[in-house]
Structure formats: structure tokens, C-alpha cells
Amino acid sequence: MDLVQLQRQLVEYRTSLYHEGFLDEQYTQLQELQDENNPDFVVEVVSLFFEDSERLLNELTKALEQQSIDFKRVDAHVHQLKGSSSSIGAQRVQKVCIAFRNYCEEQNVEGCLKCLQQVRHEYSLVKTKLESMFQLEQQILSAGGSIPM
Amino acid sequence: MAEKSFETTSQACCSTSSESSPILALPMDTPLRKVLSRISGFASSWGKKTVTAPRGRRIFHRDVEQDEFQNGSAHCLSSYYSVFVARLAIMVMLAILIGLLTVLTWHFTRVYTTKSLNTLAYGLRYELLQRPILRMWNVLNSTSEITTAQVKLSEYVIKRYSKPTNQAELIELYQMMKDITWALFASHKALNAITINYRNGFVQAFHRDHRSNNTFYIYSDLANYSISDTQSSQQGWNDQFIHGNESAIWYRQPLDPVTGEKQGKPSQIPPEDLINIAGPSQVPDGVASWHVAVSKYTDSPLLSAALPVRDASNRSIVAIVGVTTALYSVGQLMKELVEVHSGYIYLTSQEGYLLATSTNTPLLNNTANGPKLMMATNSEDRVIRMGAQWLQKTYGNKFPPGHVVHVEKANLGGQHYYIDSFFLNLKRLPMVGVIIIPRKYIMGKVDERALKTLVILISASVCILVIGCVCILILTNGVSKEMKLRAELISHLDARRRAEASSNYKSQFLANMSHELRTPMAAVIGLLDILICDDCLTNEQYAMVTQIRKCSTALLRLLNNILDLSKVESGKLVLEEAEFDLGRELEGLVDMFSVQCINHNVETVLDLSDDIPKVVRGDSARVVQVFANLISNSIKFTTSGHIILRGWCENPIVSSDSGKLSPDQKNPLSALKTKLKQHGNHMKKASKKDNKMILWFEVDDTGCGIDPSKWESVFESFEQADPSTTRTHGGTGLGLCIVRTLVNKMGGEIKVVKKNGQGTLMRLFLLLSTPADGIEQQRRIDFAKHGVAVILALHGSMGRLIMSKWLSKNGVPTLEASEWNELTQILHELFHARTTNSGFDTHYSLAKPLRSKVQTLQDMKNPVYIIVVDLGLLDLSTDIWKEQLNFLDKFSGQVKFAWMLNHDTSNAIKMELRRKGHILMVNKPLYKAKMLHILEAVVKESYVEPPNGSPNGTKGTSKQGDSHECLEIDSSQFETCSSDDSDISEMTGANSASSVGVGEQLKEGTVLKSGPPTLRNCLVEFTRLGLEVNNLRTEEDQCNGRPKLHDTKDVKCENPDSSEQPSVRSNAKDRDNSYTTNKAANEQKTLEGLRILLAEDTPVLQRVATIMLEKMGAVVVAVGDGVQAVEALNCDLDRDENRTNRLQTEICDSPPYDLILMDCQMPMMDGYEATKAIRKSEERTGWHIPIVALTAHAMSSDKEKCLQVGMDAYLTKPIDYKLMVSTILSLTKRSP
């Protein structure tokens, strides 16, 4: 495939992610940090994020299924999720997390469940987006090209 | 039915009102209020019903304001109802009160009148009755007396003629008796008749007929009676005597009523026609007897008394005397009485026979058997009859004892009468007197009057009620108005509270928003910095990125301003209390701003009075922010002229001093002084206690000025003196608002003051406390002693003026020159005049004052001349400056040169100067501290060598050290102004550190007392300060409209300059340099060799931070929570100890990590706990590992908490690359 076209596609895709608010500067900062010493830094961090998020989401689901909900725990989990999502720049997840925490403070079960759904949704969205982007990058790399910044 | 229900409701109403009425009478008491509130509650609930309908309709509008209004009006309505009800209640109460009063008055007056009248009436009745009875009594008495008299006389006469023996004697006796009896009869006109009935049946009688007014003598035929008869039976009467002498012939002879002479022939009359003649039957037991008799000659009953006449031996009855009196007179009296008093009186016998009445009705019944006495009940008079009947009916025969009856209200035929009866108990003739008086007569008027009184009273009370109601209406009108006002006030208060709450929400919202916005903005800027550092950018891209960065910083500044403002408004701004060098801070500020000012021909001058304490306690960042805002504001509006920052201490001496410095400001100044005198006094009192002092500052510019009408409003948020300036100058109008809030927070005030001439004069005072250990004595060399003279060859006239004034005040003679020619003139005057080998001094004619000054300088003994030369004086555009330098070089033996450099002075010139041995170089602007350094340097130099002999070449390296030091201090300050936009965020951090720490260390003997706490505070605060300064500069750059490329070139040409500086520095500061020059190649590894422990639970963040730190060369150990962090530290400590034994390297005295990055929220053990634990464990080693907090919030409360548990600084998440680096550096640099 045409390498240049691939590269352009990647750039466009990434820009669209920024535009649609899936990612923010923080992701850019992550990319900055990637260098020869840590060639797969972004992928590493993002997969870390995926793992962590899935764990947290499971925890949250469990916690919210409970008869008497421990809102402190839920809040702690959401806080973690918020922290990790903001660190990779998944800002839509982060935003939902903020709303989630508000509901937690109000001890609003309905809102929490709604937010959990939203978080799941956003998370899966950002996950697919990022994964497809990484695939693109992989393609470029395998084609012998460099990833444009 | 309806009426009834109405009645019950009205009754209920009355009862409620009467219930509340006693309380209502009290003046606005709490119970009253309670009742009123209850009533109003009732009324409001009542009123709500009427209100709800429109309200329900309007609620659709969802207009809060309208709803509020509606609420308020409902409130008003309810209060209106309550007033209405209260009014009604008061009226009803009044009505009841007045009614009661009326009724009581009427009742009592009536009762009293009736009672007294009754008493009177009773007396009257008694009296009325008493009088006829008395008359009766009199009649009886007189009758009895006459009878007795007659008896006595008869006895006497009969005694004389006792036992008449013959007819003649008997006749004589009778004649005698007749005479006596006549005499007696004639003397008593009231007598009806006197009869004498002898034992032998002979009767003699005188009779008076009152009707015909005739008097008769009645006697029986004398022939029938014999003397023997009288003698024959002594024991008893003869038959005639006893049975009445029916056979006897009776004669009646009329007599002259006065003389008693016979007037006509005696005529024979039938015995029955005769008057009552008392016979022996009437005196059966020989005592006087009474009875009421009737005669056919009179129509009134007669009272007759009979008494026996006894003989001398008093054994036998000789004759019987009877006296008859008509009761006519009694009736007459009664009539008279009744005529006067009205009413009816009658007398009856005990049996009820009428004896006398006050009427003319006949008392006798004409029956077939002759007239008979009439019963009272049969009286022809209606009233008497009815009265008698009533009495009989009421009491029957059972009269109360004594027959005394008093009846006040007897209904007789439809009319009321008083009936009183009395009993007159005469022997043998008991009598009853009855008086009947119509009630009308006595009480008629009273009753009538009572009715009238009642009517009058009722009408009067109605009048009073009406007037009272009107009064109440008028009085309560005020109350109701007050109530209305109160209701309004309450609703207003409510509205205000809501408004305040909403304003609070607004502040809160702004704070949150700006916080949320700030974080990404910081990231943007950080990333831009990274981008700028990237070498792969083309020039255009670089320019663009720089521009973006400027915009971003401008935006961030705005956000910071908003955050500041809302923090202050929501009361969350906490001012620090730390010692700081006020002068140094302000100098740095002026240095910074002068850089911009030079570009557009504005002079920035710092004029601090000498008595300003060097070290004060307060929030240095905020103080700097205040002045930065003010000065940047001034710069914005000043295109040419000067900006002066004046400062002095609250002290009368100083005020006059500063007045001297600026003579044109004297008047407003003194005016303000007096104006603020009370305030000042108050302040002084306060300041004496805790060592506080009032510091006055002025920011004086020559800009476009502010319209006096806007002097107050410029301090409002988003307010600008001229809205159009936003286009030309930019800005949001928040700066001054922040300034004012900050100044107020620091216990000061700021205002715009009237100024002579163009421009604005802002004056403020701050209340800052000085350190407790007292104001340190400023180190000052007595320059006058050293014979120093200064020639100021400076461009800026204001700065020169101020400086020369200050110098001359300190005993240093000065000369001023504003341009090259003047300088040369002075130099010629000074030196060529002395040496007198000059040929061209004649055409230089100095002004007189200058000449005299020169004279005084020449009079000095061995003066050390210092010429402060502005580099701008030289003609730099061409190569002439080199010749000028050479010219000046000629004097270098006699004078010392200090060069004032511009921030953009090219390196070539500096090199040239240095080559020529001019090592005293300072950057503009010149202020006292710099001047002092210059003077000190020169003086020290002159001490080392004799002042007169010091040629060019003898400047040894030993002196160079001094000069370098001097230069060093300047250059450390110089960094502030020379640092470019991109790295200023760290620069200021480093600057504050170096200016307080490093700079001070270099200064001999003046190590500041402010130790680690100050330093730490500075470091903690630097982020804000850095951003602030950074932003200021960016904005101004934009305003200046400097070409972008020029700016970047500026930066670029700056850098070699600053990288050149370290060559003069000592090695100890290499680390500082490494981060101040962030464009240097080694920037990537700024954290080389640092061991950092990272405690972070979120794996993503942990990884990111690790990479970030590792990228900069740090060794990172990451742990997942607080427990692990503490453990890692402890095991490292143990390992360290082992290693110490084994290796004995230099590590032995240093902690295992140089720094710890600590997330605050972690599972197991959070950052705060972990920090506490670490600090505790450190106690045994004596180390202090810097701990930096990582928090998700940036509120100062979090900061407080972080610092409280022993952390040294804090960073906000997501981590900003640059901030983190600078923070880490500032903390690790300090540790050895």
C-alpha cells in the first residue's frame, strides 16, 4: 500500500480523534515521551490503561450490583479511572467519570448505573478507536515508514 | 334559620375577638405578635385561596423573578389581611367596652336614683299617712277630753243637786246641766253632738248640723219622768233608761249657734230621727267606749264616745254622757293632702269599714235600714276599691304583723301604684290607714328620664364608637403601612440573600471552571514549550507556535485572574505570612518591566524611601502581583514619559521627605495625609501591638490618565476606564479589581489620586508586619567619608533626578548630565580646568548652578569620581561610540566608570567595554540597590589601592573578584529581565531562589536571616508567580506589537549572552545554570543522577510519570501505594546502612532517594499518611527527603493539607512536564 497515503490516513484519523474529543493534549504528551528507549511507550501505556479500566469497570459493576452500595469504594474506583483516563488523554471517559463522581457524592444509584453504562460505552469507543489507530501505525511500521507526529 | 346561623357566626367572631382583645390592648408585645402572626397566618391561608389561581397560571412562565414578586405580593396581601383583622378586632373590642360602660352607667345611675327616690317616696308616704292618722288621733283625743270634761262637770252638778226632792229642783238641775253642756258644746266647734242620758230616761242633747250649720237642742219630755223614779231603784236603770224611752216625746229646738239662745219653737221629732244618744248599753262596764256611728244628718261616719257619770258615792251611774264627733275633718285633711300630693288615702276600721277617704265619694250605704258604714272594698272610688281588693287578695286576712304593708308596684287597673298601709291600734277602735300613690307621680319622671338618659347614653356611645373606629383606622393605618414596609423589607432581604447566594455560586462556579480550564491550559503551554524546544520546526512554524504559546499564556492569565478573583470573593484566598525582602522583590519587578519600557521610550523608576524595612512579613507573591498589575497597567497606557513606583513608610518625617522628592505632589499628599489621619491613628494603635507598619506606595505614570468619574469604577471587575481601550490595549479589566481585593485583604486601600499634569496616580497603602526581631540596621557605608562624587549621565530625567536627590541626601555630591555633550562639558570642567592645559574649555559655558556644583566638587579633597554612564548616551548607530569610548578612556585614571546597559546591548559592545577595563556594568534601570553596589565596589577598590594612583594596567585580578561579585549580583537580577518568554516559568522560580538564596550568599556579610521556611514558601508559590510574571510579559509583548520574529531573535541573541554569563559564575551554581538555560543541549537530562521514588496507584499515570522522569535522566522507582512507598524507603535505608559499612562511599550521608513524588489518593495508605510515616522515620536519620504531592485538585486547602503533613510542594494532575521538572529541581538543588 502507499505508505504516504497510510501516513496521511493516520494523521487524519488522529486529528479526528482529537476533534471528536476522544483524546486531548495529554495523549500528545504521551507521544512526546515515546522515543528510541521506549519505542512502544504509547501502546504500552494505553494497554495498561485498558487493563486497568477493565478491572475497574468490573469492580464497579460488582460494587453497584451489591444490595447496599459502598459509595466510598465506588468513588475510589471512579477516581482511579478518572486519573488513568486523564493520563492517557481519554477525555470523554474522564468527563463521564466526573459526572459519575458527582452522582456518587449524591449517592444516586440510578445516576451511577447510568454513568457506568456511559463509561462502558465511552471506554469501548475509545478502545476501538485507539486499537484501530495502533493497527494503522503497525501497518505503517511494517511498511517500513515512520509514524508522523 | 339564616338569621340564626348568622348570629352564631357573629357570636363566634365576638368570642374570638374578645379572646384576643385583652392582648390586643398591649403595645406590640410578643403575645400580641404571636396572635397577630396566627391571625395573619389565618389571613394568609385565607388569602392564598384567592391568590393561588393567578399564581398557578403564572408558574408556567418559570420566571423566578416573577414568582418572587408574586410571593412578595402574597406576603403583602397576607399582612394586609392581618392588619384588617386586627383592626376589626380592636373595633369590636372598643364597641364592647363602650357598650359595657354605657350599660353600667345607666344601670348605676338608675339604681341609685330609684333607691333614693324610693326612700324619699317612702318617707313621703309615711308622712302622708301619718298626718291623717294624727288628726284622727287628735279627734279621738279631743272627743275623749270633752267627754271626760262633760262627765266631770256633770258629776259636779249632780252632786250639788243630789237627791232632788221635787220637780223644781230637778228642773233646775237639768237647766244647770243644759247650761254647762252648752258651754262645753259651744266651745268645741268640731263636736257633732253632746248627749246626756239620765237614769230616769231624760235626755238632753246638743246637736250641730254641719251641713245646714244649724244648732239644735234636743230634749225629751220632762213630764214623763219622775223624781221617784230616780230614787226608787238605785240598783239599776229603769226600763226606759235601758230600753230607750220610746214612749217619750222628743223635742228639738234650734239654737243660735253662737249665743245658744232659743230661736224658735221646739218641734217634736220622732226619737229615731234623733242623733245617736249614748245609752247605758254603750257603757256596760263603766269605762269609756268608742264606736263609729252613722247619722242620717251627715254623710260621714261619726265617732262617738260614751262615759258614765257616777254619783257622789261613786257607786251608781247617774247618767251617761256621749260625745259625737264627725270624722269629716279627717277626710277633709286627707283631701287637702291628696290635693297637694295626689294619690289616695283612706282609713278603715279593722273590719274594713271605711272611716275616711281622700275622695268625695260617700262613705255610707243608704240601705233600707238607714245609712250604714261601707266596706272599703265596696267603695265607689275605683282606685280605693281596687286597692282594697288588691290588699285583700294579696294578704287576705293574714296581714303581716302590725298591718304594715309597703308595696311599690301594685298593678291596679293597668297602672302601677304604691300601696302602704299602717295600723293604728286604738283601744276598742283599731284602725288601718292605707295610702295609694300612683307610681307615675313619684317615679314617672324618673322612668321617663331613665329612658331619655338611656337614649342619650346610647347615642353618645355610638358617637364615641364611631370616633374611636375612625381613630383606630387612622392609627392602624400607620401600623399597616409599617407592616407593609416590613413585608417588603423581608422580601427584599430574602431577595438579597438569594442574590448573594447566587453570587456565591457564581464565584464557586468560576473557581471550579477556571480550575478545570487551567489544567488543560497548563498542559497546552507545556506541550508548546516542548514543541518549541524541538529543533525540527521551520522558522514559520516556530513563529506560529510561539504565537500560540503567547495566546495560551494570555488565556491562562485571564483564567488565573478569574480564579484569583473568585478565590478572594469566596474567601478562600489565604495570604501567606512569610518574611521577604520587599525592596528586592520590587527591584526585580522594575527590572522586568523596564525591559518593555525601553522599547517605547518610557522610563521605569523605583523610588523607595530609605526607611522602608528591608524585610517584611507578608505574602510576597501577592504583593508582587499587586505591583505587577499596577505597573503593567500603567505601561499599557503610557506611551512616553515615565512610570514611578514610589514607596515610603507611614512616618511624618518620611512624608515630608517624599514630599521633597516630588514637590509637585506635595499638596495632594498632605491632603491625603490629613484625610487619612484618623485612619492612620487607628492603624497606629493596631500596629504598635503586633509590630505592623503602614507602607505607602504610589504608581505614577504619564499615560492617558483616567477620567475622575471613573476613579472608583476602574476597580470594579470587567470595568475599564475607556471601553474602547480593549481594542488597542487588550486586557479584561480584571487586573485592578484583583489589585484592590488583594490590597484590601492585606489591610490596605487603593485609590486613584488627583495628579498635576498628565497621567494617573494610584496610591495605596499596605499593612505589613515587620519581623519580630526588629528592623535590622541597614548596612551603609558613609560615602561622604570616602569622598565619593557621582556624575550621573543618564537618559531618563526622572530616574536621574531621583537618584541624584537621594545621593545628595546621603552626602554624595552629584552632577547630572542627560546627553553626551553635557557629560563631556562636565568632564572638561572638572579635569581640564584643574590641569589648565585645555584649549577648548572657553567655549563650553556651563549653566550657573551646575558650575557651582562643579566648584564644590573641585573643592573636595581627593574625591573618587564615579561616572554612571548610560550606554544609550553613546551613539551606537554608527561607529562613533568607539571614539567616544576612547575619549572617556582618557579619564579612566581619574574616574571610575559604571556602565548602564540596555537589556539588548549587543555583545560586541560589552566585549569592547570589558576589553577596555570597564568591568562595572549594570543593567538599566538604575535604582538604589544597584547604585549602592556600584558605590561599594568603587569604595572597596579605592581602599585596596591609594585612590590617586591607579593607572590602567594596575587593575589586578585581585580586584576583579570584587568587581565580578558586584557584577554577579546584577546579573542575577538581570536574568529576570533578560529571560525570554518561553522559560520564564522556571526562571522566576529559579530567580526567586537565586535572588534570595544564591544572590545573598554572594553578598559578603549579608546572609539573610530568612532561612528554609521562606525559601520553601517561595518555591511552593513559584508556580503562580511564575505564571503571573510570564503572563504579564506576554501580554505586554502583544500590546507593544513587537514583531514576532524580532522577539524570537531577541531570545536567540539573548541566549548566548546568558550562556556566557556562567563563565563568570562559580562552579557551585552550575546546577542552577543547567535549568535556567532550557534550550541548552543538556536540557533533556536535567534530572541526571536523581533518584526519585514515585508512589502512584494508577498504573497509567505511574507509567507516564516514570517515562517522563526517566527521559530527563532520573532513576525512578515506582510503587503502587503508600505502604509500599514507606517500605521501599525503609528497606533502602537498611540497605544503605549495609552499604555504608561495605563501601564507605559518599552515599553514606545521603538518603536513598533525592525526591519522592506522592499521589495523595491511594489505596491502603494515602499520600498524607505515607508522608507522615516517612517524616516520622526520618527523625532517626536526620534527613529530609523532599516530597512532592500529586493531587487532582488545585485549591489552596489541598495545598495547605499537603504542606501540613510535611510535603514540600505539590503538583496537579495531569502532570505538567515543565512544572514537574522545575519543581523537582528547585527542591533537589537545595539538598547537598
mmCIF file with all atom_site columns, N, CA, C and O in Angstrom, chain B residues 75 128 225 278 319 407 682 710 851 881:
data_model
loop_
_atom_site.group_PDB
_atom_site.id
_atom_site.type_symbol
_atom_site.label_atom_id
_atom_site.label_alt_id
_atom_site.label_comp_id
_atom_site.label_asym_id
_atom_site.label_entity_id
_atom_site.label_seq_id
_atom_site.pdbx_PDB_ins_code
_atom_site.Cartn_x
_atom_site.Cartn_y
_atom_site.Cartn_z
_atom_site.occupancy
_atom_site.B_iso_or_equiv
_atom_site.pdbx_formal_charge
_atom_site.auth_seq_id
_atom_site.auth_comp_id
_atom_site.auth_asym_id
_atom_site.auth_atom_id
_atom_site.pdbx_PDB_model_num
ATOM 1  N N  . HIS B 1 75  ? -47.299  37.974 50.263  1.00 0.00 ? 75  HIS B N  1
ATOM 2  C CA . HIS B 1 75  ? -46.866  38.329 51.605  1.00 0.00 ? 75  HIS B CA 1
ATOM 3  C C  . HIS B 1 75  ? -47.535  39.630 52.045  1.00 0.00 ? 75  HIS B C  1
ATOM 4  O O  . HIS B 1 75  ? -48.090  39.736 53.117  1.00 0.00 ? 75  HIS B O  1
ATOM 5  N N  . LEU B 1 128 ? -97.471  61.228 104.787 1.00 0.00 ? 128 LEU B N  1
ATOM 6  C CA . LEU B 1 128 ? -98.828  61.482 104.322 1.00 0.00 ? 128 LEU B CA 1
ATOM 7  C C  . LEU B 1 128 ? -99.845  60.699 105.138 1.00 0.00 ? 128 LEU B C  1
ATOM 8  O O  . LEU B 1 128 ? -100.895 61.212 105.516 1.00 0.00 ? 128 LEU B O  1
ATOM 9  N N  . TYR B 1 225 ? -141.064 61.910 133.385 1.00 0.00 ? 225 TYR B N  1
ATOM 10 C CA . TYR B 1 225 ? -140.054 61.402 134.333 1.00 0.00 ? 225 TYR B CA 1
ATOM 11 C C  . TYR B 1 225 ? -140.333 61.884 135.739 1.00 0.00 ? 225 TYR B C  1
ATOM 12 O O  . TYR B 1 225 ? -140.625 63.029 135.979 1.00 0.00 ? 225 TYR B O  1
ATOM 13 N N  . ALA B 1 278 ? -126.060 58.224 123.452 1.00 0.00 ? 278 ALA B N  1
ATOM 14 C CA . ALA B 1 278 ? -125.373 57.130 124.128 1.00 0.00 ? 278 ALA B CA 1
ATOM 15 C C  . ALA B 1 278 ? -126.232 56.612 125.265 1.00 0.00 ? 278 ALA B C  1
ATOM 16 O O  . ALA B 1 278 ? -126.746 57.391 126.081 1.00 0.00 ? 278 ALA B O  1
ATOM 17 N N  . ALA B 1 319 ? -125.836 59.122 135.090 1.00 0.00 ? 319 ALA B N  1
ATOM 18 C CA . ALA B 1 319 ? -126.175 59.469 133.698 1.00 0.00 ? 319 ALA B CA 1
ATOM 19 C C  . ALA B 1 319 ? -125.043 58.995 132.765 1.00 0.00 ? 319 ALA B C  1
ATOM 20 O O  . ALA B 1 319 ? -123.962 58.620 133.223 1.00 0.00 ? 319 ALA B O  1
ATOM 21 N N  . VAL B 1 407 ? -95.908  48.201 99.405  1.00 0.00 ? 407 VAL B N  1
ATOM 22 C CA . VAL B 1 407 ? -95.799  47.596 98.073  1.00 0.00 ? 407 VAL B CA 1
ATOM 23 C C  . VAL B 1 407 ? -95.473  48.713 97.092  1.00 0.00 ? 407 VAL B C  1
ATOM 24 O O  . VAL B 1 407 ? -96.089  49.782 97.101  1.00 0.00 ? 407 VAL B O  1
ATOM 25 N N  . HIS B 1 682 ? -5.815   55.136 64.049  1.00 0.00 ? 682 HIS B N  1
ATOM 26 C CA . HIS B 1 682 ? -6.375   53.832 64.380  1.00 0.00 ? 682 HIS B CA 1
ATOM 27 C C  . HIS B 1 682 ? -5.381   52.734 64.050  1.00 0.00 ? 682 HIS B C  1
ATOM 28 O O  . HIS B 1 682 ? -5.146   51.819 64.827  1.00 0.00 ? 682 HIS B O  1
ATOM 29 N N  . LYS B 1 710 ? -14.385  58.020 36.764  1.00 0.00 ? 710 LYS B N  1
ATOM 30 C CA . LYS B 1 710 ? -14.160  56.574 36.708  1.00 0.00 ? 710 LYS B CA 1
ATOM 31 C C  . LYS B 1 710 ? -13.196  56.108 37.783  1.00 0.00 ? 710 LYS B C  1
ATOM 32 O O  . LYS B 1 710 ? -12.802  54.949 37.805  1.00 0.00 ? 710 LYS B O  1
ATOM 33 N N  . ARG B 1 851 ? 27.732   74.895 37.401  1.00 0.00 ? 851 ARG B N  1
ATOM 34 C CA . ARG B 1 851 ? 29.096   75.359 37.612  1.00 0.00 ? 851 ARG B CA 1
ATOM 35 C C  . ARG B 1 851 ? 29.415   75.404 39.106  1.00 0.00 ? 851 ARG B C  1
ATOM 36 O O  . ARG B 1 851 ? 30.490   74.988 39.544  1.00 0.00 ? 851 ARG B O  1
ATOM 37 N N  . TRP B 1 881 ? 30.700   55.476 18.640  1.00 0.00 ? 881 TRP B N  1
ATOM 38 C CA . TRP B 1 881 ? 30.752   55.112 20.057  1.00 0.00 ? 881 TRP B CA 1
ATOM 39 C C  . TRP B 1 881 ? 32.134   54.662 20.490  1.00 0.00 ? 881 TRP B C  1
ATOM 40 O O  . TRP B 1 881 ? 32.542   54.822 21.633  1.00 0.00 ? 881 TRP B O  1
#
